[in-house]
PDB file of C-alpha atoms in Angstrom:
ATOM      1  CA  UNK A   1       0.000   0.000   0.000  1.00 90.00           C
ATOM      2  CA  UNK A   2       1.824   3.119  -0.839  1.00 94.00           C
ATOM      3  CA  UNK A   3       1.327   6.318   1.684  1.00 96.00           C
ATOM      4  CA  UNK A   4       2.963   9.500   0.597  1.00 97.00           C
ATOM      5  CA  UNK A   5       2.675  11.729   4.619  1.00 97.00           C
ATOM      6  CA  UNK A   6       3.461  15.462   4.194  1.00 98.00           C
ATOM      7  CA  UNK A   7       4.699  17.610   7.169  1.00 98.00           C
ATOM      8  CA  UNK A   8       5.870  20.747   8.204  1.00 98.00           C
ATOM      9  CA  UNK A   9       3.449  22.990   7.252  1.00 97.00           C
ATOM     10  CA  UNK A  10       1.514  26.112   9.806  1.00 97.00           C
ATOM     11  CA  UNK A  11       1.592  29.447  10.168  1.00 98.00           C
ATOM     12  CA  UNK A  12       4.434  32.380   8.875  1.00 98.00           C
ATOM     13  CA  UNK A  13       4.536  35.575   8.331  1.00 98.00           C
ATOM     14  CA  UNK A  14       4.775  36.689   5.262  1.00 98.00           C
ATOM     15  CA  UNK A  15       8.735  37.031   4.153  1.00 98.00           C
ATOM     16  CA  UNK A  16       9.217  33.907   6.776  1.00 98.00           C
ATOM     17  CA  UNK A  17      10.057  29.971   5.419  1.00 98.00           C
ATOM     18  CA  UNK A  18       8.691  27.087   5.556  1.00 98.00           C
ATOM     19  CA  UNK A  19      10.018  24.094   4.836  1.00 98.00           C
ATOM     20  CA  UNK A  20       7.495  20.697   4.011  1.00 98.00           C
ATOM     21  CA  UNK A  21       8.351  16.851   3.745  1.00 98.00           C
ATOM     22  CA  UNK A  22       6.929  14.193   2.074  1.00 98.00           C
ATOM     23  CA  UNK A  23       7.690  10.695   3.367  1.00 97.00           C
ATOM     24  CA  UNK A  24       6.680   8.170   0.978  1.00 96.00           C
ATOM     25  CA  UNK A  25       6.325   4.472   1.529  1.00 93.00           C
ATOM     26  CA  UNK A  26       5.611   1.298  -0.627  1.00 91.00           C
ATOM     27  CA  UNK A  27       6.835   2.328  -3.715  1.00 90.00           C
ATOM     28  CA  UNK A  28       8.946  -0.036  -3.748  1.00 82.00           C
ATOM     29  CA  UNK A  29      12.945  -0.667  -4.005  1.00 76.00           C
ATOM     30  CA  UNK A  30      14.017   2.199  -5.970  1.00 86.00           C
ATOM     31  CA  UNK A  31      12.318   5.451  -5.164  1.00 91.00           C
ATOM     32  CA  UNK A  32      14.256   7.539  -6.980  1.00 91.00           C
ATOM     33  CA  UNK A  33      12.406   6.417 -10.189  1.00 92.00           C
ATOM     34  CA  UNK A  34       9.639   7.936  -9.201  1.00 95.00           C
ATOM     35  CA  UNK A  35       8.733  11.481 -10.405  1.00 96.00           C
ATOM     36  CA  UNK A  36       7.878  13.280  -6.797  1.00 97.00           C
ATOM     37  CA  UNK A  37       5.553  16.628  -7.246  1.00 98.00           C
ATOM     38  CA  UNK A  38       4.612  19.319  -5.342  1.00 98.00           C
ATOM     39  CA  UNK A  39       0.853  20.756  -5.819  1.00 98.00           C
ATOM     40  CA  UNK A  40      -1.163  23.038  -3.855  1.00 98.00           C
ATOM     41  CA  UNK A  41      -4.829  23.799  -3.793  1.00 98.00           C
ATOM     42  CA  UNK A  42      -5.858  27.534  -2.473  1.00 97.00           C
ATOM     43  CA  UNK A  43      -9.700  27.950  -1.128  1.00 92.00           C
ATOM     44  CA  UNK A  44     -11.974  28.386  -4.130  1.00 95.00           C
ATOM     45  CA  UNK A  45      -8.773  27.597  -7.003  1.00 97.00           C
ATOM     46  CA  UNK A  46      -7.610  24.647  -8.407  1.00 97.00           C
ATOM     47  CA  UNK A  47      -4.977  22.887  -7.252  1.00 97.00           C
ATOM     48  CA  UNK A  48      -2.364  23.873  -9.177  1.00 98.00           C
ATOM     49  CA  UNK A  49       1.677  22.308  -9.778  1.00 98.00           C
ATOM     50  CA  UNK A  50       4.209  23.704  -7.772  1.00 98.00           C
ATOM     51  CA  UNK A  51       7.247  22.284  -8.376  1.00 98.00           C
ATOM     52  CA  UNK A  52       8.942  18.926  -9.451  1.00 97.00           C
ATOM     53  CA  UNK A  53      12.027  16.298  -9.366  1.00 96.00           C
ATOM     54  CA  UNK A  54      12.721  13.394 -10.442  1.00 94.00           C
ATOM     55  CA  UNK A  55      16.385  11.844 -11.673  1.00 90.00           C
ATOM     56  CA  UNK A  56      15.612  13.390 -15.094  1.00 88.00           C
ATOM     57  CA  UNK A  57      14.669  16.991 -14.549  1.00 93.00           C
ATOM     58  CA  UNK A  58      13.631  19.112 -11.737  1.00 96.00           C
ATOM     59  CA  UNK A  59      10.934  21.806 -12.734  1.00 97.00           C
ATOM     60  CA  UNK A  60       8.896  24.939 -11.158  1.00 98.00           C
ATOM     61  CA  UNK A  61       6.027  27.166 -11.627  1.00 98.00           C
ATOM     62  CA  UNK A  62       6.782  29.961 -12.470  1.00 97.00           C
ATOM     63  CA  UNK A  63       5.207  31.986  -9.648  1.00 96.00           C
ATOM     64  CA  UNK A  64       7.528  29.932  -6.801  1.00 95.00           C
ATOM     65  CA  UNK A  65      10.808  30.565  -8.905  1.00 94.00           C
ATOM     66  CA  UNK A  66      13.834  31.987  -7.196  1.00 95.00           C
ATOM     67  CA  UNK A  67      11.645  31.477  -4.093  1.00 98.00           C
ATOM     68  CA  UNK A  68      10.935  27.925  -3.964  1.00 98.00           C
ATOM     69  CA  UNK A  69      13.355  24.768  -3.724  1.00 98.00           C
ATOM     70  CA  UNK A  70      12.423  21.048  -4.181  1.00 98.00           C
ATOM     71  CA  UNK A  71      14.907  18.437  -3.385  1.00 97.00           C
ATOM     72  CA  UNK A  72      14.616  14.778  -2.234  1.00 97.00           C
ATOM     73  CA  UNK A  73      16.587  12.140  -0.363  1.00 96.00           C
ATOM     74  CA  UNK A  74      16.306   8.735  -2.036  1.00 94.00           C
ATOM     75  CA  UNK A  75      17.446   6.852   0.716  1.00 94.00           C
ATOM     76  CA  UNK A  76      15.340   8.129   3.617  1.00 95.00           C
ATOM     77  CA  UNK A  77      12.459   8.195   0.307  1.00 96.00           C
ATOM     78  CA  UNK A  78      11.905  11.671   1.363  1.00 97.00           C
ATOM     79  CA  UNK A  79      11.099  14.903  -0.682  1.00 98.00           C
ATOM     80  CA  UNK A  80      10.955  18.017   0.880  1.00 98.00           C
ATOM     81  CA  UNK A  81       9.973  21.904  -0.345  1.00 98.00           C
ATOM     82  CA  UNK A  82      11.638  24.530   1.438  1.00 98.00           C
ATOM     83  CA  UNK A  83       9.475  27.595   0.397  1.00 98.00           C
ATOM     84  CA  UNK A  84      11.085  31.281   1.192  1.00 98.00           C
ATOM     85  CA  UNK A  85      10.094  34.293   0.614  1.00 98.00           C
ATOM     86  CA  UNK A  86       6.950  33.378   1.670  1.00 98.00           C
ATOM     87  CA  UNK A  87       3.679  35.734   0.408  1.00 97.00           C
ATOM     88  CA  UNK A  88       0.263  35.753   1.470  1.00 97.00           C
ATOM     89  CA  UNK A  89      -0.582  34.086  -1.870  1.00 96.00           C
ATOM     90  CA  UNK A  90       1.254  31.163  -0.984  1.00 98.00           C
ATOM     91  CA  UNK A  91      -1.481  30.101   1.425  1.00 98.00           C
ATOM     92  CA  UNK A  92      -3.155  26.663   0.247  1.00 98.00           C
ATOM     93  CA  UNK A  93      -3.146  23.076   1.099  1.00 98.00           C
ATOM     94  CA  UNK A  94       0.079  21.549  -0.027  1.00 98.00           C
ATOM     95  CA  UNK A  95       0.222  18.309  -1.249  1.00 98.00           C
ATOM     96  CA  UNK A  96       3.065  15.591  -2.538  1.00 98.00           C
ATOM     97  CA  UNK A  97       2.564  13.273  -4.886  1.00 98.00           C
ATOM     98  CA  UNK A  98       4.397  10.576  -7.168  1.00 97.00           C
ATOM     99  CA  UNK A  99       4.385   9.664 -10.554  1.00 95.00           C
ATOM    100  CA  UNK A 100       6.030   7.139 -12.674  1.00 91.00           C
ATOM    101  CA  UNK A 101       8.972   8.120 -14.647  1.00 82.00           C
ATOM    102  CA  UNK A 102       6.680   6.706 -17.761  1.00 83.00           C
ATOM    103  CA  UNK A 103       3.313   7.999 -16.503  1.00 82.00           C
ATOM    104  CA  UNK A 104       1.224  10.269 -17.711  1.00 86.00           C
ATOM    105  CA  UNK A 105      -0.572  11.119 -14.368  1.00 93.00           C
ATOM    106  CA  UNK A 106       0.755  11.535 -10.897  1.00 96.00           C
ATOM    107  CA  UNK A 107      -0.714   8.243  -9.480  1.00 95.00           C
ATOM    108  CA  UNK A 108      -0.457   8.660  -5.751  1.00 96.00           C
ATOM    109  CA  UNK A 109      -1.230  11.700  -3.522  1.00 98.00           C
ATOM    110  CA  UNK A 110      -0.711  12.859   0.389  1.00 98.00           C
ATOM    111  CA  UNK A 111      -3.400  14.068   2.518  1.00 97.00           C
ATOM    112  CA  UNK A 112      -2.063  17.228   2.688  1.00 97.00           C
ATOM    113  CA  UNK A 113      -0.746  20.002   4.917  1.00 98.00           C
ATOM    114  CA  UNK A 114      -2.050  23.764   5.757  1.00 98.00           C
ATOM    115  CA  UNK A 115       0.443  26.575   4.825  1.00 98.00           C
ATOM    116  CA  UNK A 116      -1.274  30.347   5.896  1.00 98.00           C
ATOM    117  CA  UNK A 117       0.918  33.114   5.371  1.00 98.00           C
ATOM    118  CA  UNK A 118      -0.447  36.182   7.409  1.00 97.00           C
ATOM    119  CA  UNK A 119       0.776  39.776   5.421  1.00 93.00           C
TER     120      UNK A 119
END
């Protein structure tokens, strides 16, 4: 059963950092061939991508840029966001999720965690 459990979101103050995890479990021996994905979903908007990594290419939207950084530890199967610059806009639900390297569509997704960044 895979489980993909994001932490280390709350409250900031806009400027402030953040940084989220994304543990992810039972996707079997080699997890760095899975494309890992940020997304977040603000009140009333669709979620929209965030950022990206996988051993072929790491990508962002454009709107977390210079701001945002994804990176991911294979071994502890771990993939964490470390958001700066942090703007009220940024507030959403946050979620991980993991795709094949030959998917189409990310496959499995976290529950979630709360960012709020107060202005």
């Amino acid at each position: 059963q895979v489980q993909l459990v994001e932490s280390g979101g709350g409250v900031v103050q806009a400027g402030g950092s953040l940084r989220l995890s994304c543990v992810g479990s039972g996707l079997g021996l080699n997890f760095r061939n899975w494309r890992m994905g940020w997304f977040r979903q603000a009140p009333g908007k669709e979620r929209e991508f965030v950022a990206a990594t996988s051993w072929v290419s790491t990508d962002y939207a454009d709107f977390v840029k210079g701001r945002f950084i994804i990176s991911r530890d294979n071994v502890k199967k771990t993939v964490y966001l470390q958001m700066n610059s942090l703007r009220p806009e940024d507030t959403a639900v946050y979620y991980c999720a993991a795709k094949a390297q030959s998917g189409v569509e990310y496959r499995y997704w976290g529950q979630g965690t709360q960012v709020f960044v107060s202005s």
